[in-house]
Amino acid sequence: MSDLFIARGERLAARKVAGEMVILSADDSSLFVLNAVGASIWEAADGGTPLETIVDDIICRQYEIDRDTALRDTIEFVKALEAQGVMRTSNGAMVEGGDASSSGEEVR
Amino acid sequence: MVSSVVVSIGDVPVSLTTTDASLVALIERRFGRFLVTSARPAFHFDITVVAAGVLDADADLRVTATTDRWSLQRGDFSVQLDTSARRGWIRQTLNPYSIDSILRIVHTLILSTEGGFLLHASSAIRNGRAFLFTGPSGAGKTTLVGLAPGDVTVLTDEISYIRRTDRGYVAFGTPFAGDREESGEAVSAPVASLFRLEQTPENLQERLGAASAVRALMRNILFFTLDPALSTRLLDAACDFAAVVPAFRLGFTPDARVWKTIA
């Protein structure tokens, strides 16, 4: 069991573009682009939903992947984003830090 | 004697006033095609020329922008701008480059409030429509417009000026020059398309998806300061642009045949 919670990083701008999430850091102007799976995780990272729930409800439901692999890959993914300052993780629920727009707005 | 010149780039006239005749001559030479006499200036700057040594010559560029006050500092200039009064004060050494850099920064900040941007891109008008060619240094921005046939008007070989207007996105000529050290023409046209340049063995053109277009834009939009509000506006500007302007990957060998497919 994992009791990991994830939240979007701070001082970031994000927009969803054709299914991908484009994220710009206001600190060092780095640009990150998350694919559709990454975008789903990013959108669900509200600080209050356990990562396991996100994996069950979003990853496993949308993609054909077994739960253990999905959970392992997702943890690896969010840890990599955390190292870049794009995501925050915690072993307890976090109060959502970003503003409403940080979850991204779709552009086609 | 006090002299004023008005430099209008992107239909934004900026008045520059100084008592230094040598600086006026430098400005007139550098911005010749963009000098206007009749426009009502959107911004006024008073320029004081100072001796080298008065400013910290080694200082890197530092830009701070709050709602009503902008401050720009570099080794060769110091600028304060009151945005509500649309009035600024420049202290600079006598050279043609300071005011060029100051105008780039000021226009970047102006455009960021209205969904436009300056882009590392050459641009040109053909058949009444503007084409943008973006990419990193060495991608061929200057080369491409240097190969343009006679019916093409070059807007810039280095820095493109994009405004969002009621009639869509419009590209304006700029005096901001690259390797050719040659000013663009002071004209404008609606933007037809964006090309991301790369040099390839054969000419090719492929449509880019919106996400790839946003990536190309974000890597080449000019900005000199970034806070969360400005980064949101910049990303919005790039995404909004990519949603309506078609973007292409343009691979080309450096010869004039590439222009056969740009019209």
Coordinates of C-alpha atoms in Angstrom, one line a residue:
Chain A
M1 CA 0.0 0.0 0.0
S2 CA 1.2 3.5 -0.8
D3 CA -0.2 6.5 1.0
L4 CA 1.4 9.0 -1.3
F5 CA -0.4 12.2 -2.3
I6 CA 0.6 14.4 -5.2
A7 CA 0.1 18.1 -5.9
R8 CA 1.1 20.4 -8.8
G9 CA 4.2 22.5 -8.2
E10 CA 4.1 26.2 -7.5
R11 CA 5.0 29.1 -9.7
L12 CA 4.1 27.2 -12.8
A13 CA 1.8 28.0 -15.8
A14 CA 0.1 25.1 -17.5
R15 CA -2.1 24.8 -20.6
K16 CA -3.4 21.6 -22.2
V17 CA -2.7 21.6 -25.9
A18 CA -4.1 18.8 -28.1
G19 CA -4.1 16.3 -25.3
E20 CA -0.6 17.2 -24.0
M21 CA 0.1 19.4 -21.0
V22 CA 2.6 22.3 -21.6
I23 CA 4.1 23.6 -18.4
L24 CA 6.3 26.7 -18.0
S25 CA 8.3 27.4 -14.8
A26 CA 8.3 31.0 -13.7
D27 CA 11.5 30.4 -11.8
D28 CA 13.9 29.4 -14.5
S29 CA 11.6 29.4 -17.7
S30 CA 12.0 25.7 -18.1
L31 CA 9.4 24.1 -20.4
F32 CA 7.9 20.7 -19.7
V33 CA 5.5 18.8 -22.0
L34 CA 3.5 15.9 -20.5
N35 CA 1.9 13.3 -22.8
A36 CA -1.7 12.3 -22.4
V37 CA -1.1 10.0 -19.5
G38 CA 1.1 12.5 -17.8
A39 CA -1.5 15.2 -18.4
S40 CA -4.2 13.0 -16.7
I41 CA -2.0 12.6 -13.7
W42 CA -1.2 16.3 -13.6
E43 CA -4.8 17.2 -13.7
A44 CA -5.7 14.8 -10.9
A45 CA -2.8 16.0 -8.7
D46 CA -5.0 18.0 -6.3
G47 CA -3.0 17.3 -3.2
G48 CA -6.1 15.6 -1.6
T49 CA -6.6 12.5 -3.7
P50 CA -4.3 9.5 -2.8
L51 CA -2.0 8.5 -5.7
E52 CA -3.4 5.0 -5.6
T53 CA -6.9 6.4 -6.2
I54 CA -5.6 8.4 -9.2
V55 CA -4.0 5.2 -10.6
D56 CA -7.2 3.2 -10.0
D57 CA -9.7 5.8 -11.3
I58 CA -7.7 7.3 -14.1
I59 CA -4.7 5.3 -15.3
C60 CA -6.1 1.8 -15.0
R61 CA -9.6 2.8 -16.2
Q62 CA -8.3 4.7 -19.3
Y63 CA -5.3 2.5 -20.2
E64 CA -4.8 -1.2 -20.5
I65 CA -2.2 -1.7 -17.8
D66 CA -2.0 -3.9 -14.7
R67 CA -2.4 -2.0 -11.4
D68 CA 1.1 -2.8 -9.9
T69 CA 2.9 -1.7 -13.1
A70 CA 0.8 1.4 -13.3
L71 CA 1.4 2.3 -9.7
R72 CA 5.1 1.7 -9.9
D73 CA 5.4 3.7 -13.2
T74 CA 3.3 6.5 -11.8
I75 CA 5.4 6.8 -8.6
E76 CA 8.6 6.9 -10.7
F77 CA 7.0 9.6 -13.0
V78 CA 5.9 11.9 -10.2
K79 CA 9.2 11.5 -8.4
A80 CA 11.0 12.6 -11.6
L81 CA 8.6 15.6 -11.9
E82 CA 9.2 16.4 -8.2
A83 CA 12.9 16.5 -8.8
Q84 CA 12.2 19.2 -11.5
G85 CA 9.9 21.2 -9.2
V86 CA 6.9 20.4 -11.3
M87 CA 5.1 18.1 -8.8
R88 CA 5.1 17.8 -5.0
T89 CA 4.6 14.6 -3.1
S90 CA 3.7 13.9 0.5
N91 CA 2.8 11.0 2.7
G92 CA -0.3 12.9 3.8
A93 CA -3.0 14.9 2.1
M94 CA -1.8 18.4 1.1
V95 CA -3.9 21.5 0.8
E96 CA -4.1 22.4 -2.9
G97 CA -1.5 25.1 -3.6
G98 CA -2.0 26.2 -7.2
D99 CA -4.8 28.4 -8.5
A100 CA -7.7 27.0 -10.5
S101 CA -6.1 27.7 -13.8
S102 CA -3.0 25.6 -13.0
S103 CA -4.9 22.5 -13.9
G104 CA -4.7 23.6 -17.5
E105 CA -7.1 24.7 -20.1
E106 CA -7.7 22.8 -23.3
V107 CA -6.5 24.2 -26.6
R108 CA -7.2 22.5 -29.9
Chain B
M1 CA 19.1 71.9 -27.6
V2 CA 16.4 69.4 -26.8
S3 CA 15.5 67.0 -29.7
S4 CA 12.7 64.5 -29.9
V5 CA 12.3 61.6 -32.3
V6 CA 9.4 59.2 -32.4
V7 CA 10.2 55.5 -33.2
S8 CA 7.1 53.6 -34.1
I9 CA 7.4 49.8 -34.1
G10 CA 4.3 47.6 -34.2
D11 CA 2.1 50.8 -34.5
V12 CA 3.3 51.7 -31.0
P13 CA 5.0 55.1 -31.2
V14 CA 7.6 55.8 -28.6
S15 CA 9.0 59.3 -28.2
L16 CA 12.7 59.7 -27.3
T17 CA 13.9 63.1 -26.1
T18 CA 17.5 64.1 -25.4
T19 CA 19.8 67.0 -25.5
D20 CA 22.6 64.9 -27.0
A21 CA 22.8 65.6 -30.7
S22 CA 25.2 62.6 -31.3
L23 CA 22.6 60.2 -29.8
V24 CA 19.9 61.7 -32.0
A25 CA 22.0 61.0 -35.0
L26 CA 22.7 57.4 -33.9
I27 CA 18.9 56.8 -33.3
E28 CA 18.0 58.3 -36.7
R29 CA 20.5 56.1 -38.5
R30 CA 19.5 52.9 -36.7
F31 CA 15.7 53.4 -36.8
G32 CA 15.4 55.4 -40.0
R33 CA 12.5 53.4 -41.5
F34 CA 10.6 53.5 -38.2
L35 CA 10.7 57.2 -37.5
V36 CA 7.4 59.0 -37.6
T37 CA 6.3 62.6 -37.2
S38 CA 2.6 62.6 -36.9
A39 CA 1.8 59.8 -34.5
R40 CA 0.7 60.5 -30.9
P41 CA 3.3 58.7 -28.8
A42 CA 2.2 55.9 -26.6
F43 CA 5.3 56.3 -24.4
H44 CA 7.7 59.1 -23.7
F45 CA 11.3 58.6 -22.7
D46 CA 13.8 61.3 -21.6
I47 CA 17.3 60.2 -22.3
T48 CA 20.4 61.4 -20.4
V49 CA 23.7 60.4 -21.9
V50 CA 26.2 59.6 -19.2
A51 CA 29.9 58.9 -19.4
A52 CA 31.1 55.3 -19.3
G53 CA 32.0 54.6 -15.7
V54 CA 28.9 56.3 -14.2
L55 CA 27.0 53.0 -14.6
D56 CA 28.2 49.6 -13.4
A57 CA 29.6 48.4 -16.8
D58 CA 29.7 44.8 -15.7
A59 CA 26.1 44.6 -14.6
D60 CA 24.0 41.9 -16.2
L61 CA 20.5 42.7 -17.4
R62 CA 17.9 43.0 -14.6
V63 CA 14.3 43.7 -15.4
T64 CA 11.6 44.1 -12.8
A65 CA 8.0 44.9 -13.8
T66 CA 5.2 45.7 -11.4
T67 CA 1.8 46.9 -12.5
D68 CA 2.8 50.5 -12.6
R69 CA 6.5 50.6 -12.6
W70 CA 9.2 49.0 -14.8
S71 CA 12.9 49.0 -14.1
L72 CA 15.6 47.9 -16.5
Q73 CA 19.2 47.9 -15.6
R74 CA 22.3 46.8 -17.6
G75 CA 25.9 47.8 -17.7
D76 CA 25.2 50.4 -20.4
F77 CA 21.8 51.7 -19.3
S78 CA 19.4 52.3 -16.5
V79 CA 15.7 52.8 -17.2
Q80 CA 12.7 53.7 -15.0
L81 CA 9.2 53.7 -16.5
D82 CA 6.0 54.9 -14.9
T83 CA 3.5 52.8 -16.9
S84 CA 0.4 54.7 -15.8
A85 CA 2.0 58.0 -16.9
R86 CA 3.5 56.2 -19.9
R87 CA 6.7 58.1 -19.1
G88 CA 10.2 56.9 -18.6
W89 CA 13.7 58.0 -17.9
I90 CA 16.8 56.5 -19.5
R91 CA 20.4 57.0 -18.5
Q92 CA 22.7 55.4 -21.0
T93 CA 26.2 55.6 -22.5
L94 CA 26.6 57.0 -26.0
N95 CA 26.1 54.0 -28.3
P96 CA 23.4 52.7 -30.7
Y97 CA 22.8 49.4 -28.9
S98 CA 21.4 50.5 -25.6
I99 CA 18.2 52.0 -27.0
D100 CA 17.8 49.0 -29.3
S101 CA 17.8 46.7 -26.3
I102 CA 15.6 49.0 -24.3
L103 CA 13.0 49.1 -27.1
R104 CA 13.0 45.3 -27.4
I105 CA 12.4 45.0 -23.7
V106 CA 9.7 47.7 -23.5
H107 CA 7.8 46.2 -26.5
T108 CA 8.1 42.8 -24.9
L109 CA 6.4 44.1 -21.8
I110 CA 3.8 46.1 -23.8
L111 CA 2.9 43.0 -26.0
S112 CA 2.6 40.7 -23.0
T113 CA -0.4 42.7 -21.8
E114 CA -2.3 42.2 -25.0
G115 CA -1.6 38.6 -26.2
G116 CA 1.2 39.5 -28.5
F117 CA 4.9 38.8 -28.4
L118 CA 8.4 39.3 -29.9
L119 CA 9.6 36.1 -31.5
H120 CA 13.1 35.0 -32.5
A121 CA 12.0 34.6 -36.1
S122 CA 12.6 36.2 -39.4
S123 CA 9.4 37.2 -41.2
A124 CA 8.3 38.4 -44.6
I125 CA 5.2 39.4 -46.6
R126 CA 4.2 37.7 -49.8
N127 CA 0.8 38.3 -51.5
G128 CA -0.4 40.4 -48.6
R129 CA 0.2 37.7 -46.0
A130 CA 3.0 37.4 -43.4
F131 CA 5.1 34.2 -43.0
L132 CA 7.1 33.6 -39.8
F133 CA 10.3 31.5 -39.7
T134 CA 11.5 30.6 -36.2
G135 CA 14.2 28.4 -34.9
P136 CA 17.4 28.6 -32.8
S137 CA 20.6 30.4 -34.0
G138 CA 21.9 28.7 -37.1
A139 CA 18.5 27.3 -38.1
G140 CA 18.5 29.6 -41.2
K141 CA 16.3 32.5 -40.2
T142 CA 18.5 35.1 -41.9
T143 CA 19.5 32.8 -44.7
L144 CA 15.9 32.2 -45.7
V145 CA 14.9 35.8 -46.0
G146 CA 18.2 36.5 -47.7
L147 CA 17.0 34.0 -50.4
A148 CA 13.6 35.7 -50.8
P149 CA 12.6 36.5 -54.4
G150 CA 11.7 40.1 -55.5
D151 CA 8.0 40.0 -54.7
V152 CA 8.7 39.3 -51.0
T153 CA 9.0 42.2 -48.4
V154 CA 11.3 41.4 -45.5
L155 CA 9.8 42.4 -42.1
T156 CA 12.9 41.3 -40.1
D157 CA 15.7 38.8 -40.3
E158 CA 15.9 38.4 -36.5
I159 CA 13.0 39.5 -34.3
S160 CA 9.4 39.3 -35.4
Y161 CA 6.7 41.5 -33.9
I162 CA 3.3 39.8 -33.4
R163 CA 0.2 41.6 -32.2
R164 CA -3.2 40.2 -31.6
T165 CA -5.8 42.4 -33.2
D166 CA -9.5 42.4 -34.0
R167 CA -8.6 41.0 -37.4
G168 CA -6.4 38.2 -36.1
Y169 CA -2.7 38.1 -35.6
V170 CA -0.6 40.7 -37.5
A171 CA 3.2 40.7 -38.0
F172 CA 4.9 44.0 -38.1
G173 CA 8.4 44.9 -39.5
T174 CA 11.1 45.7 -36.9
P175 CA 14.4 47.4 -37.0
F176 CA 15.9 44.7 -34.8
A177 CA 18.5 43.2 -37.0
G178 CA 20.5 40.0 -37.0
D179 CA 23.6 39.0 -38.9
R180 CA 22.7 41.1 -41.9
E181 CA 22.6 44.3 -39.7
E182 CA 19.8 45.4 -41.9
S183 CA 16.5 46.9 -40.7
G184 CA 13.2 45.4 -41.8
E185 CA 10.5 47.3 -43.6
A186 CA 8.0 49.3 -41.5
V187 CA 4.9 47.5 -42.9
S188 CA 2.6 44.8 -41.6
A189 CA 0.3 42.0 -42.7
P190 CA -2.0 39.4 -41.2
V191 CA 0.0 36.2 -40.2
A192 CA -0.6 33.3 -42.6
S193 CA 1.6 30.7 -41.0
L194 CA 4.5 29.8 -38.8
F195 CA 7.4 27.7 -40.0
R196 CA 9.8 26.0 -37.6
L197 CA 13.1 25.9 -39.5
E198 CA 15.7 23.2 -39.9
Q199 CA 18.2 22.5 -42.6
T200 CA 17.7 19.2 -44.4
P201 CA 19.2 17.6 -47.5
E202 CA 15.9 18.1 -49.4
N203 CA 13.2 20.8 -49.0
L204 CA 10.2 19.5 -47.0
Q205 CA 7.2 20.9 -45.4
E206 CA 5.1 19.1 -42.7
R207 CA 2.2 20.3 -40.7
L208 CA 3.0 20.6 -37.0
G209 CA 0.5 19.7 -34.3
A210 CA -0.6 22.4 -31.9
A211 CA 1.5 21.1 -29.0
S212 CA 4.7 21.1 -31.2
A213 CA 3.8 24.6 -32.4
V214 CA 3.5 25.8 -28.8
R215 CA 6.8 24.2 -28.0
A216 CA 8.5 26.0 -30.9
L217 CA 6.9 29.3 -29.8
M218 CA 7.8 29.0 -26.2
R219 CA 11.4 28.3 -27.0
N220 CA 11.6 31.4 -29.2
I221 CA 9.4 34.0 -27.6
L222 CA 11.5 36.8 -26.1
F223 CA 11.1 37.6 -22.4
F224 CA 13.4 39.3 -20.0
T225 CA 11.7 38.7 -16.7
L226 CA 9.2 36.0 -15.6
D227 CA 6.8 35.8 -12.7
P228 CA 3.8 33.5 -12.4
A229 CA 1.4 36.1 -13.8
L230 CA 3.7 36.8 -16.8
S231 CA 4.5 33.2 -17.5
T232 CA 0.7 32.4 -17.6
R233 CA 0.2 35.3 -20.0
L234 CA 3.1 34.1 -22.2
L235 CA 1.9 30.5 -22.3
D236 CA -1.6 31.7 -23.0
A237 CA -0.3 33.9 -25.9
A238 CA 1.6 31.0 -27.4
C239 CA -1.4 28.6 -27.0
D240 CA -3.9 31.0 -28.4
F241 CA -1.7 31.7 -31.4
A242 CA -1.1 28.0 -32.1
A243 CA -4.8 27.4 -32.0
V244 CA -5.5 29.6 -35.0
V245 CA -2.3 30.0 -37.0
P246 CA -1.2 26.9 -38.9
A247 CA 2.4 25.8 -38.1
F248 CA 4.8 23.7 -40.2
R249 CA 8.1 22.1 -40.0
L250 CA 10.2 23.6 -42.9
G251 CA 13.3 21.7 -43.8
F252 CA 15.3 23.4 -46.5
T253 CA 18.6 23.4 -48.3
P254 CA 20.0 26.9 -48.6
D255 CA 18.8 27.8 -52.0
A256 CA 16.0 29.9 -53.4
R257 CA 13.8 26.9 -54.4
V258 CA 12.4 26.8 -50.9
W259 CA 10.3 29.9 -51.7
K260 CA 8.3 28.0 -54.3
T261 CA 6.2 26.5 -51.5
I262 CA 5.8 29.6 -49.5
A263 CA 3.0 31.8 -50.8

